[in-house]
mmCIF file of C-alpha atoms in Angstrom:
data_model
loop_
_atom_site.group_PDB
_atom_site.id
_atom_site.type_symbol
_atom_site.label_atom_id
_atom_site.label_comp_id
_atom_site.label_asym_id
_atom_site.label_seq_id
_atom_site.Cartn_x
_atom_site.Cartn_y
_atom_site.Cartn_z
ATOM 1 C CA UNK A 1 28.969 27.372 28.868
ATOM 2 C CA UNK A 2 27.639 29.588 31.486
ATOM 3 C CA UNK A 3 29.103 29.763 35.184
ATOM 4 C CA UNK A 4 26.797 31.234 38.012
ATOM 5 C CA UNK A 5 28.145 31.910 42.112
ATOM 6 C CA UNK A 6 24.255 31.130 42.822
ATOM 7 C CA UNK A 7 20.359 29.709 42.216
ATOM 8 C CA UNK A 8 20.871 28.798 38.101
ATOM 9 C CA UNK A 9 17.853 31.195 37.516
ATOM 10 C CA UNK A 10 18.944 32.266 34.074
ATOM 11 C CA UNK A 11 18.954 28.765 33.002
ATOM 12 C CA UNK A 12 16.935 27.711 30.527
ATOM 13 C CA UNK A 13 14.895 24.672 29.717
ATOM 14 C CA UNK A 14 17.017 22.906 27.494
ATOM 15 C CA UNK A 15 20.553 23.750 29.232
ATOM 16 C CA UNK A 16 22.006 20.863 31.061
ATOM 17 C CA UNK A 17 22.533 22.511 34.916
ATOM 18 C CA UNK A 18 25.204 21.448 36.622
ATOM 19 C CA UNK A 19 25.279 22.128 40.236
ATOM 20 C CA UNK A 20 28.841 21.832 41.973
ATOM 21 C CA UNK A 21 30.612 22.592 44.913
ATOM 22 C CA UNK A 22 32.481 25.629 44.879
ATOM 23 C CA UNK A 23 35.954 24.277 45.122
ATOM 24 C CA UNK A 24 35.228 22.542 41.857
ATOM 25 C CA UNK A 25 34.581 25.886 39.791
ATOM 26 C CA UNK A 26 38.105 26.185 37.608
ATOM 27 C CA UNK A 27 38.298 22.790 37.002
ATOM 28 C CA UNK A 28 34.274 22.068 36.167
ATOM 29 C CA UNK A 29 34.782 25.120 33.638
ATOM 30 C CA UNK A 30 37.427 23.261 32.108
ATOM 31 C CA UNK A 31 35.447 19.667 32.016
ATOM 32 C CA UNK A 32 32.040 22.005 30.718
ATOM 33 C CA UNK A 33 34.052 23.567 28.163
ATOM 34 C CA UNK A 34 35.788 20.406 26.874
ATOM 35 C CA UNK A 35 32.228 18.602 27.034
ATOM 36 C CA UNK A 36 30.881 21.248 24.734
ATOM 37 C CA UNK A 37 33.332 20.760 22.321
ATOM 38 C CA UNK A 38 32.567 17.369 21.870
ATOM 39 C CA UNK A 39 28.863 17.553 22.467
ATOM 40 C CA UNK A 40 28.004 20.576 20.567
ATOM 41 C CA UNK A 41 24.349 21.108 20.589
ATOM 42 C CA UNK A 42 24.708 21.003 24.616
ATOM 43 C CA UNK A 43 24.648 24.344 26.705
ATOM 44 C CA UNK A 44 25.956 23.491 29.876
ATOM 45 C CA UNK A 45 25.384 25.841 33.005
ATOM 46 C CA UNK A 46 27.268 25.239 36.008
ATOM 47 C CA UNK A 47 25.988 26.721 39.187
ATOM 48 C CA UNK A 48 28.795 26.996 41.934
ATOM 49 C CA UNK A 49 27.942 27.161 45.720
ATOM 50 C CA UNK A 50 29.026 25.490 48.835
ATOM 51 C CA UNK A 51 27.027 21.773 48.695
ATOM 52 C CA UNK A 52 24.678 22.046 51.276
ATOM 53 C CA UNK A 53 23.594 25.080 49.527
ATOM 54 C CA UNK A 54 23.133 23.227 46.278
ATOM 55 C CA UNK A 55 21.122 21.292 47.995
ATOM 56 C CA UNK A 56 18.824 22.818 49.355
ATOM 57 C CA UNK A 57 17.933 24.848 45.931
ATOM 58 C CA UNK A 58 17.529 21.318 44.333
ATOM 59 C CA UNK A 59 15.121 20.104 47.283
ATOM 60 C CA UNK A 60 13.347 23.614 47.079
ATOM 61 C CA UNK A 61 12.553 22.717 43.048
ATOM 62 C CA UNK A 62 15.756 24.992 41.807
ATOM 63 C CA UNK A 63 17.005 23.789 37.918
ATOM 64 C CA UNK A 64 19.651 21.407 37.922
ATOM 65 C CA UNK A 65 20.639 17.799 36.402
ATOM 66 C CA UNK A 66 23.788 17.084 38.229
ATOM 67 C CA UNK A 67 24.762 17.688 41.683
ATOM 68 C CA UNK A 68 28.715 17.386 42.434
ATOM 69 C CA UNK A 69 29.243 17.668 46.370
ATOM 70 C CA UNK A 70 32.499 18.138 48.243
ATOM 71 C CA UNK A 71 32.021 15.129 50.885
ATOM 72 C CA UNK A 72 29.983 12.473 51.647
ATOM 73 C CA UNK A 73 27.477 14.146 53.928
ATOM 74 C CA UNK A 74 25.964 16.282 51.765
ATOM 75 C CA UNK A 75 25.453 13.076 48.827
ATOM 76 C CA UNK A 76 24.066 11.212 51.619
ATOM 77 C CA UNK A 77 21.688 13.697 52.823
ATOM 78 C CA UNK A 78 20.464 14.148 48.779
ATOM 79 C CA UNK A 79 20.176 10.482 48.847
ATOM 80 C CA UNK A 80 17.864 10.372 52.058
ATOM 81 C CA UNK A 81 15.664 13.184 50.840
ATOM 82 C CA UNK A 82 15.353 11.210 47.202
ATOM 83 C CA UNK A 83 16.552 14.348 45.804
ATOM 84 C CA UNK A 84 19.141 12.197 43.342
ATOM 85 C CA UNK A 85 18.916 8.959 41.289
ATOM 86 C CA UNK A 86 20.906 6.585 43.763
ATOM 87 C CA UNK A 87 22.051 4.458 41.122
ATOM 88 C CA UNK A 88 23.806 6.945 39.217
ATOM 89 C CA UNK A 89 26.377 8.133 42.230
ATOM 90 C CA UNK A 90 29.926 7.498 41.854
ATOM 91 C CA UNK A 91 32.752 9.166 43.645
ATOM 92 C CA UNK A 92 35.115 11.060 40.864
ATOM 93 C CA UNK A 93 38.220 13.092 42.632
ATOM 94 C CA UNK A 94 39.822 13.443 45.984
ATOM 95 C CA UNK A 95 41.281 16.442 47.473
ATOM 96 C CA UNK A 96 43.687 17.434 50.548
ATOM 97 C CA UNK A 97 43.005 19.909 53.328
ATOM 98 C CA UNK A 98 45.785 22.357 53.781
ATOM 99 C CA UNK A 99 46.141 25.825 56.373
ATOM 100 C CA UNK A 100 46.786 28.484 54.479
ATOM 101 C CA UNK A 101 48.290 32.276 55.143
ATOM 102 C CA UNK A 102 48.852 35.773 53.264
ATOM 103 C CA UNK A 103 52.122 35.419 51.639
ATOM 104 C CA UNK A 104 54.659 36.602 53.693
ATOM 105 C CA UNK A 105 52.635 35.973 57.128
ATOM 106 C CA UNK A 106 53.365 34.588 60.532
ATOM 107 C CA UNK A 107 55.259 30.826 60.008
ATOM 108 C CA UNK A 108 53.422 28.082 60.924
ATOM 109 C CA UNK A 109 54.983 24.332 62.004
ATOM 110 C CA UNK A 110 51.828 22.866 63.690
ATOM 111 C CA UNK A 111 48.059 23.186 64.471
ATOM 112 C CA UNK A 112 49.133 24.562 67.754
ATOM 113 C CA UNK A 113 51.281 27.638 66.624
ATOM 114 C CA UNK A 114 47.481 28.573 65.676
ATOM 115 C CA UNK A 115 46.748 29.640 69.251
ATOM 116 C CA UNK A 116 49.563 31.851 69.828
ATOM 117 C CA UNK A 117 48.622 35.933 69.720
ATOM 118 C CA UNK A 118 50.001 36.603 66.424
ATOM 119 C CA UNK A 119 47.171 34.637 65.268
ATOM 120 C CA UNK A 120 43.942 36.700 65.965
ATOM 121 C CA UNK A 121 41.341 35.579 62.635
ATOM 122 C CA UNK A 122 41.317 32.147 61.435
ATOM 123 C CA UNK A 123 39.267 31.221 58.946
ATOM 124 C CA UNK A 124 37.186 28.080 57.799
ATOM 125 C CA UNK A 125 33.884 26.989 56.012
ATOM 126 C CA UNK A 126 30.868 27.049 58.733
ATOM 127 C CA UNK A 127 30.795 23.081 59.582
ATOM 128 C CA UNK A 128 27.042 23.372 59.212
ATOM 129 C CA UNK A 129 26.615 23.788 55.736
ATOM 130 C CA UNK A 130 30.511 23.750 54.333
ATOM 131 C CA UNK A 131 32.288 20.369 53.567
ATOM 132 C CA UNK A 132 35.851 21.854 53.968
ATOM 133 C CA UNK A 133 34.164 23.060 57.627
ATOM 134 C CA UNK A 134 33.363 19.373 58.276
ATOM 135 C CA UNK A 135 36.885 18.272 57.752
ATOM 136 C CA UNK A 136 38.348 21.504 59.482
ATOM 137 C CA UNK A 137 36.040 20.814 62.373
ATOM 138 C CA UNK A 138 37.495 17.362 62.271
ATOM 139 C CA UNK A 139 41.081 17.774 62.367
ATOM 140 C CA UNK A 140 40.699 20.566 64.885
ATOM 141 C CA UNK A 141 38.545 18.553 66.837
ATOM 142 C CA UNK A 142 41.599 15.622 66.603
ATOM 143 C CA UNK A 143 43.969 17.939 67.879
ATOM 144 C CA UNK A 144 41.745 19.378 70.940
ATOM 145 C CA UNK A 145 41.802 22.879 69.377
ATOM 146 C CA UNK A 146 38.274 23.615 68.705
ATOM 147 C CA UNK A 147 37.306 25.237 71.654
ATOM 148 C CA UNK A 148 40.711 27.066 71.720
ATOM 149 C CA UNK A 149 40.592 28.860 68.929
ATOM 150 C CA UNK A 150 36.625 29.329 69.257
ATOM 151 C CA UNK A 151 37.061 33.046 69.870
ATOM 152 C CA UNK A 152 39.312 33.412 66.779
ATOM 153 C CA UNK A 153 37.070 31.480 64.271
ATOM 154 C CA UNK A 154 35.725 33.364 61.353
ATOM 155 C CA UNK A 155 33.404 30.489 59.631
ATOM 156 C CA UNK A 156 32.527 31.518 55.516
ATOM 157 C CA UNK A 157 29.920 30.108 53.676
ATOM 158 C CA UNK A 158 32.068 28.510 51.008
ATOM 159 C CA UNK A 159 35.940 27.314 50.777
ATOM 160 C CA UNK A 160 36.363 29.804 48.037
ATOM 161 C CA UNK A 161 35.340 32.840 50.798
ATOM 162 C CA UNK A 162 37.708 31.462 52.662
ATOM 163 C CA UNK A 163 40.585 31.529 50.162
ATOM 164 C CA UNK A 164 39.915 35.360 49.334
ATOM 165 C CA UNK A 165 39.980 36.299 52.745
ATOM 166 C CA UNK A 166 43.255 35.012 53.373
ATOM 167 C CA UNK A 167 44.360 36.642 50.030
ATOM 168 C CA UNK A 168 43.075 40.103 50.942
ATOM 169 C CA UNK A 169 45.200 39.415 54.244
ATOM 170 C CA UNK A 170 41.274 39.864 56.125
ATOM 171 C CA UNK A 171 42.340 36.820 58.489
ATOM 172 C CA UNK A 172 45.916 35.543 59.262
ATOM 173 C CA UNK A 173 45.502 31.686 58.411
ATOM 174 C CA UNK A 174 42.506 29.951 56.879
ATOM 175 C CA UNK A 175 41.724 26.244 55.885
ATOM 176 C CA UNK A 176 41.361 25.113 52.424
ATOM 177 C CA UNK A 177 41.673 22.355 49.751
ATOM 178 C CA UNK A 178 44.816 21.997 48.277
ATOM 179 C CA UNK A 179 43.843 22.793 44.568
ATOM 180 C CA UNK A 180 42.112 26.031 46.071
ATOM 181 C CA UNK A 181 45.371 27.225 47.144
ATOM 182 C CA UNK A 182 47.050 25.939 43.916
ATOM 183 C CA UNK A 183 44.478 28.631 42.063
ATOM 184 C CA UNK A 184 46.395 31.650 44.628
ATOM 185 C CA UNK A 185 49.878 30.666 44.023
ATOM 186 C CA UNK A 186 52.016 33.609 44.625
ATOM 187 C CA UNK A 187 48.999 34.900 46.931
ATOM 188 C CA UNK A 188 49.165 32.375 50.083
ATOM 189 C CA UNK A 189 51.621 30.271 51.627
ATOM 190 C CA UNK A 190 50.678 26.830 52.457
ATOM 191 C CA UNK A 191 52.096 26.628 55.870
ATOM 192 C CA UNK A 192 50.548 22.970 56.608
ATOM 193 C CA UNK A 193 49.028 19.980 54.469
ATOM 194 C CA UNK A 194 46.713 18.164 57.039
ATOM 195 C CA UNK A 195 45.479 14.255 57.124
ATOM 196 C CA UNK A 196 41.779 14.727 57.498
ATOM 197 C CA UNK A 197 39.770 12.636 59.884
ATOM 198 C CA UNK A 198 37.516 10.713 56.635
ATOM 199 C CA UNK A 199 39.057 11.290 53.139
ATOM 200 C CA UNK A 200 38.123 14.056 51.060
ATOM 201 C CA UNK A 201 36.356 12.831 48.284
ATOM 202 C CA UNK A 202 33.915 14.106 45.657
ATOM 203 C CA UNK A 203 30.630 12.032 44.395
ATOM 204 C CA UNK A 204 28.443 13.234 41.373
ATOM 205 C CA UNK A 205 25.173 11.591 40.836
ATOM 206 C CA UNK A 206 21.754 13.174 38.232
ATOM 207 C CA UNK A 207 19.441 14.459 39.803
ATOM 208 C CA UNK A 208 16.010 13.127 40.635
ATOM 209 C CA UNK A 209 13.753 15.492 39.150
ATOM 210 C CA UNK A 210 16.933 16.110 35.920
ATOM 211 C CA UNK A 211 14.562 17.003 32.767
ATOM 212 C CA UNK A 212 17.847 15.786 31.293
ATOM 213 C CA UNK A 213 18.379 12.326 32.698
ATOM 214 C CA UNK A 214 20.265 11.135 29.427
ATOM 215 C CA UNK A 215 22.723 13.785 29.015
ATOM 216 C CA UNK A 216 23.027 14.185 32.810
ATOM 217 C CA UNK A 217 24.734 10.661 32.884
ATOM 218 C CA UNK A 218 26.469 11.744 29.986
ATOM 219 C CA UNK A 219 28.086 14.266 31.807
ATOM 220 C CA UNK A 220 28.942 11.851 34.241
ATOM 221 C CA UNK A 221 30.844 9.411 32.208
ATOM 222 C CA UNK A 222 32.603 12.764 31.126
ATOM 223 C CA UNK A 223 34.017 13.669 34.328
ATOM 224 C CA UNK A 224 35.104 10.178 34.808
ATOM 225 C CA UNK A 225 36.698 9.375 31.364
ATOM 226 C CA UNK A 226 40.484 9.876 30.675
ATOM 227 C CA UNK A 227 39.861 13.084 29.226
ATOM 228 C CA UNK A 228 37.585 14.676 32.477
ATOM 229 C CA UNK A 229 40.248 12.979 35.124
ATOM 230 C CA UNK A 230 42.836 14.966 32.923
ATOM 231 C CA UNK A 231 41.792 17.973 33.278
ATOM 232 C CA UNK A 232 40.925 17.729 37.262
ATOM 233 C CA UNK A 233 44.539 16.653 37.554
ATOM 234 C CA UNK A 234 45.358 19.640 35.949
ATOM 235 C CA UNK A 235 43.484 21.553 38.859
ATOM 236 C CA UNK A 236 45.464 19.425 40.687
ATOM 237 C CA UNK A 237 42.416 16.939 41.900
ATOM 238 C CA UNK A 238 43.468 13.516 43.565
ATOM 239 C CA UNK A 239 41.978 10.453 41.463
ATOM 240 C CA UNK A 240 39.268 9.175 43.777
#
């Protein structure tokens, strides 16, 4: 099993490419691993990236077989540009949106405390091309704080950008999933778990032009057998 951050250029014609969201990278090297073991003349490579950057590597011809997005949005917009097999979606695992800070930092009790001055960096995935940013966006949008903390946003290309700055104490709060802050125990705080505005949950589908069609739904039935719903509970992944 290989993991990339990016493009799955070192993949090679006969590994099965698995292209999924970046919140999804401890657990999906767990599933790849386990699926391995049990399928042993498959070489799976998962490429990890925030899912509207999946996405557009798969439209632009990039190698993949799978595509496992953080929402909704970005499956739909796959669907609309024919860029999956529409019969073979299915939504997997669920997830929670929590406000993170450095361990140790300034105390949070609500969404508001987030515009007070000890608060100056606050950090989320960009809404335009992140899913956790489209839930963030969401929630702060609920709660009238978008344009209030406008001037203190700092928006990351992926959820796991987002995580390390908060770890490296870069911001003072940032938003993630909850099994994204399970990975930094000991690192963060979670000051806040927040209801999001549309439920965060995860589809999976083979992708249209999948050289691999076969074991790509193979894959599939993987991550949603007893076994693959184990071990994203063990990541601490909601059952969908």
């Amino acid at each position: 099993m290989l993991a990339l951050a990016g493009l799955a250029g070192s993949a090679h014609a006969d590994d099965l490419v698995v292209s999924a969201a970046s919140s999804l990278t401890n657990a999906f090297q767990s599933v790849a691993t386990a699926y391995e073991a049990v399928h042993p003349g498959t070489h799976v490579v998962l490429n990890f990236a925030s899912s509207d950057t999946l996405l557009r590597q798969i439209a632009n011809g990039a190698p993949a077989d799978v595509f496992a997005s953080a929402d909704q949005v970005a499956m739909d917009k796959a669907q609309a540009q024919q860029a999956i097999a529409p019969a073979s979606r299915v939504d997997f695992a669920a997830n929670q949106l929590v406000l993170i800070v450095p361990t140790g930092g300034a105390k949070v009790t609500t969404l508001d405390d987030l515009t007070h001055a000890s608060f100056k960096r606050i950090a989320w995935g960009d809404p335009a091309s992140v899913p956790v940013g489209r839930y963030t966006q969401g929630v702060l949008d609920r709660a009238g704080l978008t344009s209030r903390l406008e001037d203190k946003a700092v928006l990351t290309a992926n959820v796991r950008q987002c995580l390390d700055y908060v770890v490296r104490g870069e911001v003072d709060a940032g938003f993630v999933y909850a099994t994204d802050a399970a990975i930094a125990r000991g690192k963060v705080d979670v000051a806040l778990r927040i209801p999001s505005t549309t439920p965060i949950t995860y589809p999976i589908a083979v992708v249209a032009h999948s050289r691999h069609a076969d074991e790509a739904r193979a894959f599939i039935a993987f991550v949603r057998s007893a076994r693959g719903q184990a071990l994203l509970a063990d990541a601490g992944f909601l059952a969908p």
